[in-house]
Every structure is written in C-alpha cells, then in structure tokens.
Short mmCIF file of C-alpha atoms and ligand atoms in Angstrom, two decimals:
data_model
loop_
_atom_site.label_atom_id
_atom_site.label_comp_id
_atom_site.label_asym_id
_atom_site.label_seq_id
_atom_site.Cartn_x
_atom_site.Cartn_y
_atom_site.Cartn_z
CA MET U 1 -0.10 -0.04 -0.04
CA THR U 2 0.96 3.12 -0.61
CA ALA U 3 1.58 6.07 1.82
CA ARG U 4 -1.71 7.83 0.48
CA GLU U 5 -3.64 4.42 0.87
CA TRP U 6 -2.35 4.13 4.40
CA LEU U 7 -3.34 7.59 5.81
CA GLU U 8 -6.84 6.77 4.01
CA LYS U 9 -7.06 3.71 6.04
CA ALA U 10 -6.06 5.57 9.20
CA ARG U 11 -8.81 8.32 8.55
CA ARG U 12 -11.17 5.85 8.06
CA GLU U 13 -10.73 3.60 10.73
CA LYS U 14 -9.84 6.65 13.25
CA PHE U 15 -6.22 5.42 14.07
CA ALA U 16 -2.91 7.12 13.60
CA ILE U 17 0.27 6.26 12.11
CA GLY U 18 3.26 7.03 14.26
CA ALA U 19 6.22 8.86 12.55
CA PHE U 20 9.20 8.30 14.66
CA ASN U 21 12.51 9.98 13.93
CA VAL U 22 15.90 8.02 13.43
CA GLY U 23 19.63 9.43 14.27
CA ASN U 24 21.06 6.21 14.05
CA LEU U 25 20.64 2.53 13.40
CA GLU U 26 20.00 1.80 16.93
CA THR U 27 16.65 3.77 16.87
CA PHE U 28 15.70 2.33 13.51
CA LYS U 29 15.90 -1.16 14.90
CA ALA U 30 13.87 -0.19 17.85
CA ILE U 31 11.20 1.21 15.82
CA VAL U 32 11.00 -1.87 13.58
CA GLN U 33 11.04 -4.35 16.10
CA ALA U 34 8.06 -2.32 17.83
CA ALA U 35 6.18 -2.25 14.76
CA VAL U 36 6.66 -6.25 14.05
CA SER U 37 5.39 -6.91 17.94
CA GLN U 38 2.64 -4.67 17.44
CA LYS U 39 1.48 -5.56 13.97
CA SER U 40 1.68 -1.93 13.35
CA PRO U 41 2.28 0.30 9.95
CA VAL U 42 5.06 2.84 10.68
CA ILE U 43 6.53 5.90 9.31
CA ILE U 44 10.21 6.44 9.72
CA GLU U 45 11.51 10.00 9.39
CA SER U 46 14.50 12.05 9.67
CA SER U 47 14.62 15.41 10.36
CA PRO U 48 17.22 17.70 8.44
CA GLY U 49 19.95 17.27 10.92
CA GLU U 50 19.43 13.40 11.11
CA THR U 51 19.33 13.27 7.77
CA ALA U 52 22.61 14.97 7.25
CA TRP U 53 24.08 12.36 9.60
CA MET U 54 22.60 9.16 8.35
CA GLU U 55 22.35 10.24 4.52
CA ALA U 56 19.27 10.20 3.00
CA GLU U 57 20.00 7.11 0.84
CA ASN U 58 20.81 5.15 3.58
CA ILE U 59 17.39 5.76 5.61
CA VAL U 60 15.36 4.60 2.51
CA ASP U 61 17.49 1.55 1.88
CA LEU U 62 17.68 0.31 5.82
CA ALA U 63 13.78 0.82 5.65
CA ARG U 64 13.29 -0.96 2.27
CA ASN U 65 15.56 -4.06 4.07
CA TYR U 66 13.82 -4.00 7.16
CA SER U 67 10.19 -3.92 5.28
CA GLU U 68 11.23 -7.05 3.16
CA GLU U 69 12.98 -9.11 5.92
CA TYR U 70 10.19 -8.54 8.32
CA GLY U 71 7.24 -8.24 5.94
CA ILE U 72 5.88 -5.16 7.49
CA PRO U 73 5.24 -1.88 5.70
CA ILE U 74 7.40 0.96 6.38
CA LEU U 75 7.05 4.24 5.18
CA VAL U 76 9.89 6.83 4.99
CA ASN U 77 9.11 10.87 5.76
CA LEU U 78 11.34 13.91 5.25
CA ASP U 79 10.65 15.76 8.37
CA HIS U 80 10.52 19.64 8.57
CA ALA U 81 12.54 20.34 5.20
CA GLU U 82 13.05 23.83 5.17
CA SER U 83 14.20 24.35 1.45
CA LEU U 84 13.29 23.14 -1.88
CA GLU U 85 16.62 21.83 -2.59
CA GLN U 86 16.03 19.46 0.52
CA CYS U 87 12.80 18.61 -0.59
CA ILE U 88 14.36 17.55 -3.89
CA GLU U 89 17.40 15.60 -2.29
CA GLY U 90 14.17 13.65 -0.46
CA ILE U 91 12.25 13.09 -3.63
CA LYS U 92 15.66 11.59 -5.37
CA ALA U 93 16.63 9.46 -2.34
CA GLY U 94 13.04 7.61 -2.48
CA TYR U 95 11.34 8.95 0.65
CA ASP U 96 7.12 8.41 0.52
CA LEU U 97 6.32 11.45 2.06
CA ILE U 98 7.84 14.87 2.09
CA HIS U 99 7.16 17.55 4.91
CA PHE U 100 7.86 21.04 3.45
CA ASP U 101 8.36 23.61 6.57
CA GLY U 102 7.84 26.70 5.20
CA SER U 103 6.87 28.51 8.59
CA LYS U 104 9.72 30.56 8.62
CA PHE U 105 9.11 32.10 5.51
CA ILE U 106 6.62 34.98 4.82
CA LEU U 107 3.45 33.07 3.66
CA GLU U 108 3.77 34.00 -0.04
CA ASP U 109 7.33 32.30 -0.24
CA ASN U 110 6.00 29.52 2.03
CA LEU U 111 3.07 28.80 -0.73
CA GLU U 112 5.53 29.22 -3.59
CA ILE U 113 8.00 26.86 -2.56
CA ALA U 114 5.28 24.44 -1.50
CA LYS U 115 3.56 24.44 -4.80
CA LYS U 116 6.74 23.57 -6.62
CA VAL U 117 7.33 20.84 -3.86
CA VAL U 118 3.96 19.37 -4.57
CA GLU U 119 4.40 19.43 -8.23
CA LEU U 120 7.78 17.60 -8.01
CA ALA U 121 6.79 15.20 -5.45
CA HIS U 122 3.07 14.47 -6.86
CA GLN U 123 4.96 13.51 -10.07
CA GLY U 124 6.46 10.55 -8.30
CA GLY U 125 3.28 9.67 -6.33
CA LEU U 126 4.79 11.06 -3.12
CA VAL U 127 2.44 13.00 -0.80
CA VAL U 128 3.61 16.33 0.54
CA GLU U 129 2.83 18.02 3.93
CA GLY U 130 2.79 21.89 4.78
CA GLU U 131 3.14 23.91 7.72
CA ILE U 132 2.45 27.40 8.13
CA ASP U 133 2.65 28.49 11.71
CA HIS U 134 5.84 27.54 13.20
CA ILE U 135 5.77 24.75 15.92
CA THR U 136 7.73 25.97 18.95
CA GLY U 137 9.79 24.00 21.29
CA SER U 138 12.82 21.72 20.06
CA SER U 139 13.53 18.13 20.67
CA GLU U 140 14.91 18.81 24.31
CA VAL U 141 13.87 18.17 27.52
CA TYR U 142 12.56 21.31 29.24
CA THR U 143 12.72 22.15 33.04
CA GLY U 144 8.98 23.47 33.88
CA SER U 145 6.04 23.78 32.23
CA ALA U 146 5.04 24.04 28.40
CA GLN U 147 2.98 27.09 28.73
CA GLY U 148 6.21 29.15 28.16
CA GLU U 149 7.24 27.59 24.81
CA ILE U 150 3.51 27.41 23.65
CA ALA U 151 2.91 31.32 24.29
CA LYS U 152 5.79 31.78 21.63
CA GLY U 153 3.91 30.45 18.93
CA LYS U 154 0.73 31.23 16.78
CA PHE U 155 -2.21 29.14 16.56
CA THR U 156 -3.46 28.04 13.15
CA ASP U 157 -6.12 29.92 12.13
CA PRO U 158 -8.65 27.75 10.06
CA ASN U 159 -9.16 30.46 7.39
CA GLN U 160 -5.65 30.87 6.65
CA ALA U 161 -4.75 27.37 6.72
CA LYS U 162 -7.93 26.59 4.28
CA GLU U 163 -6.55 29.14 1.82
CA PHE U 164 -3.02 27.77 2.31
CA VAL U 165 -3.96 24.14 1.53
CA GLN U 166 -6.25 24.58 -1.24
CA SER U 167 -3.64 26.99 -3.30
CA SER U 168 -0.64 24.62 -2.65
CA GLY U 169 -2.11 21.33 -2.80
CA VAL U 170 -0.30 19.94 -0.33
CA ASP U 171 -2.05 16.61 0.99
CA ILE U 172 -0.97 16.93 4.76
CA PHE U 173 -1.44 19.91 7.19
CA ALA U 174 0.77 20.45 10.56
CA ALA U 175 -1.07 22.88 12.34
CA PHE U 176 -0.10 24.67 15.51
CA PHE U 177 -2.40 24.37 18.49
CA GLY U 178 -0.49 23.75 21.45
CA ASN U 179 1.47 21.19 20.17
CA VAL U 180 5.04 22.09 21.26
CA HIS U 181 8.17 19.99 20.37
CA GLY U 182 10.23 18.91 23.57
CA VAL U 183 9.20 17.46 26.82
CA PHE U 184 8.39 19.43 29.68
CA THR U 185 9.17 18.09 33.00
CA GLY U 186 6.39 20.40 34.62
CA GLY U 187 3.79 19.37 32.08
CA GLY U 188 1.16 21.80 30.65
CA GLU U 189 1.32 20.58 27.00
CA ASN U 190 -2.48 21.24 26.52
CA LEU U 191 -3.69 20.73 23.09
CA ARG U 192 -6.60 23.07 21.92
CA LEU U 193 -8.80 20.28 20.45
CA ASP U 194 -11.37 23.51 19.78
CA ILE U 195 -9.10 24.60 17.23
CA LEU U 196 -8.23 21.45 15.52
CA GLU U 197 -12.07 20.74 15.52
CA LYS U 198 -12.53 23.96 13.67
CA LEU U 199 -9.63 23.08 11.19
CA ALA U 200 -10.89 19.64 10.50
CA GLU U 201 -14.51 21.21 9.96
CA SER U 202 -12.72 23.91 7.25
CA LEU U 203 -10.37 21.21 5.75
CA PRO U 204 -12.70 17.98 5.43
CA SER U 205 -10.52 16.16 3.06
CA ILE U 206 -7.03 17.06 4.57
CA TYR U 207 -5.02 14.55 6.53
CA PHE U 208 -3.84 16.16 9.69
CA SER U 209 -0.48 15.72 11.65
CA LEU U 210 0.09 16.08 15.28
CA HIS U 211 3.76 17.51 15.65
CA GLY U 212 5.44 17.00 19.19
CA GLY U 213 4.02 14.04 20.28
CA SER U 214 6.22 13.90 23.02
CA GLY U 215 4.87 14.44 26.36
CA ILE U 216 1.35 15.10 25.38
CA PRO U 217 -1.08 13.22 27.51
CA ASP U 218 -1.95 9.83 25.71
CA ASP U 219 -6.03 10.71 26.21
CA GLN U 220 -5.20 14.09 24.63
CA VAL U 221 -3.66 12.35 21.49
CA GLN U 222 -6.71 9.98 21.32
CA GLU U 223 -9.04 13.12 21.40
CA ALA U 224 -7.31 14.55 18.57
CA ILE U 225 -7.22 10.98 16.40
CA LYS U 226 -11.03 11.27 17.17
CA LYS U 227 -10.74 14.69 15.44
CA GLY U 228 -9.27 13.59 12.92
CA ILE U 229 -5.41 13.14 13.21
CA VAL U 230 -3.82 10.37 10.93
CA LYS U 231 -0.25 10.83 11.68
CA VAL U 232 1.69 11.48 15.04
CA ASN U 233 5.45 12.55 15.06
CA VAL U 234 7.68 11.47 17.83
CA ASN U 235 11.32 12.47 18.56
CA THR U 236 12.33 13.50 22.07
CA GLU U 237 11.18 10.64 24.23
CA ILE U 238 13.06 8.14 21.65
CA ARG U 239 16.08 10.28 22.21
CA GLN U 240 15.81 10.55 25.94
CA ALA U 241 15.24 6.42 26.03
CA PHE U 242 18.37 6.06 23.88
CA LYS U 243 20.67 8.15 25.87
CA GLU U 244 19.38 7.08 29.32
CA GLY U 245 19.56 3.25 28.07
CA LEU U 246 22.92 3.71 26.87
CA GLN U 247 24.06 5.66 29.74
CA GLU U 248 22.89 2.73 32.11
CA ALA U 249 24.21 0.34 30.15
CA LEU U 250 27.87 1.71 29.90
CA ASP U 251 27.58 2.26 33.85
CA GLU U 252 26.70 -1.28 34.48
CA ASN U 253 29.50 -2.67 32.17
CA PRO U 254 32.67 -0.41 32.63
CA ASN U 255 35.26 -2.90 30.86
CA GLU U 256 32.87 -3.79 28.05
CA TYR U 257 34.04 -2.37 24.78
CA ALA U 258 32.02 -4.26 22.06
CA MET U 259 28.95 -1.59 21.49
CA TYR U 260 27.19 -4.21 19.81
CA LYS U 261 26.87 -5.45 23.36
CA ILE U 262 26.25 -2.39 25.13
CA LEU U 263 23.78 -0.93 22.87
CA PRO U 264 20.84 -3.64 22.98
CA GLU U 265 19.71 -1.88 26.56
CA ALA U 266 19.36 1.34 24.66
CA ILE U 267 17.14 -0.33 21.82
CA GLU U 268 14.75 -1.67 24.55
CA GLU U 269 14.20 1.46 25.96
CA ILE U 270 12.98 2.83 22.85
CA GLN U 271 11.25 -0.40 21.85
CA LYS U 272 9.29 0.23 25.24
CA ILE U 273 8.20 3.78 24.01
CA VAL U 274 7.56 3.11 20.35
CA GLU U 275 5.12 0.16 21.50
CA HIS U 276 3.38 2.26 23.82
CA LYS U 277 2.63 5.02 21.38
CA ILE U 278 1.74 2.60 18.68
CA GLU U 279 -1.25 1.29 21.22
CA VAL U 280 -1.96 4.75 21.96
CA PHE U 281 -2.25 5.74 18.27
CA GLY U 282 -4.58 2.78 17.72
CA SER U 283 -2.69 1.30 15.04
CA ALA U 284 -1.57 -1.90 16.75
CA GLY U 285 -2.87 -5.17 14.59
CA LYS U 286 -3.84 -2.53 11.42
CA LEU U 287 -1.48 -5.04 8.99
P1 13P Z 1 8.70 15.89 19.52
O1 13P Z 1 10.42 15.86 19.91
O2 13P Z 1 8.18 16.54 20.68
O3 13P Z 1 8.23 14.47 19.86
O4 13P Z 1 8.15 15.89 18.42
C1 13P Z 1 8.78 15.33 17.31
C2 13P Z 1 8.08 16.20 15.54
O5 13P Z 1 7.22 16.60 16.07
C3 13P Z 1 8.76 16.04 14.52
O6 13P Z 1 8.61 16.72 13.80
#
C-alpha cells in the first residue's frame, strides 16, 4: 500500500500512524522491532540534522531492507525539510512523504515553494505535508511547564490554513494548536482541541498531522485522533530513552568495549516507548 492509501485507511478507521525519528541504526532497529511486535504500519522519519547524519539514501535503503526482512510496511518521511533543495534531495532518495516546513518564510514565499514541492513530489506519487505556523519548542527536555514555549507560537487560523492548503495542493497539514516540540518536566502540554475541530471542519479532505508527540498526555492524543489526526510525530521521548538506556548500560559495564553488547539496552528502552505509542495511536494490529 502507498503512503496515501495508509493515510486514507487511518482516516477511515480512526487511528494514527506513528512517525518516529531516527538518528542512528539502533533507533531504527528499535522502531522496526516495535512495529513488528505490534503488527503496525510505521513511518520512519528524519529531520534535516538526522538526514545529514545518516544520509537520505541510507535511511531509505534501511527502511526497504527491514520492510522486506520482516514483511511490514515502513514508510519514510522527510521531516521539517526547510528548503526546496532539501525536498528535492528527499524525493530523489526515494522518500514516500515530504514535509516542507515553510513556516519560517513569509506566507507568499512558503506558498510558492510548497507549490513547487507538490508538483515535483506528486509526479512521483509522493505525499506532501505543509506548515504555516511554526511549531515551537525543540527536541529537548525542558524544566518546568510547556506554557512558555506554547505562548511563543501562533495558533493556526482555520481560514488561513484553508487558503494555504487549497492553493498549495498539499496533502497533509501540520497545524499548531498547543502541540510544542519537546518534553516538559512540569507538564502543561495542553492541546487546543477546539482549534483542531475547526480546522477539520474547514478542511474535510486534508490529512492532519500532530507534531510534538512527546509529552502530550495519551488521552489528549486519542481525542485528537478522534478529531482527524492520522499521523503523530515523535522524537524527543525516543532520544531520551536512547540516551538514558545507553548511559545505564555504560555505567553497568565499565569494562565492555563491544558496542553491540552495550547498545541492546538502549534499543529496548526505545522499543518500549514506541510500542506504547503505537497502542495509544490505535495502529496496533492494523497490518
Ligand atoms: P517531539 O520531539 O516533541 O516528539 O516532536 C517530534 C516532531 O514533531 C518531529 O516532527
């Protein structure tokens, strides 16, 4: 099934597909193992930094190899690409979905680039995601509440979103309605579900993504899925699990030098997180 067909199935059956970021092979393995054990479709994604580190072709090849080995669908998403050049790199490398994040541009420039990305990506049958309002926060563990980061952003206006989606032709829309990036020790990641509801009303045929999937309480994510979210992006909780799992394994085995003996503990920690997210998103057993 293509990315579009999976998104359509998710919308019809009211579940969301997890889009999990990869920055190394161990994270890749953990996500794949979680998808296999949960019998779930999965999206592997790479931010600009992760793409530069792992290289686009390697990410696509790993996804295709694992997909064949385990017989599960693994879609590949270019996450938060910030220029036409980055999008073209992803298209050429064989990604299935391209997220052009033009939120740092003025709206007209964002629209102009988005149109070009849509034209090129659609020729190859790829799916394109657009964004107009910067999703605040970053992949960090913040001390305190999310309210400060949320206040730095501008919630998406349904009318502006409608205009952008209709003129650009994007397939997926990344809205900002309280879904900040990162994990906040003081909580406070409260989604404005009323805004999502208005967006879904004004754009009934678009697919909606939920960025900032780390740290948002499970019940809120599930409410958002009921209101139309079909793709949930998760990064920080995965990075946190990797770092903590690795740290623990290194502390426990001071005389071990074979990294393939140390890293399974980090993989296990990530796998637990991804399995839980898959359950929350309702995509378990959907293969
Ligand atoms: P988190 O780091 O908050 O999970 O957000 C990830 C994300 O939205 C990637 O696009």
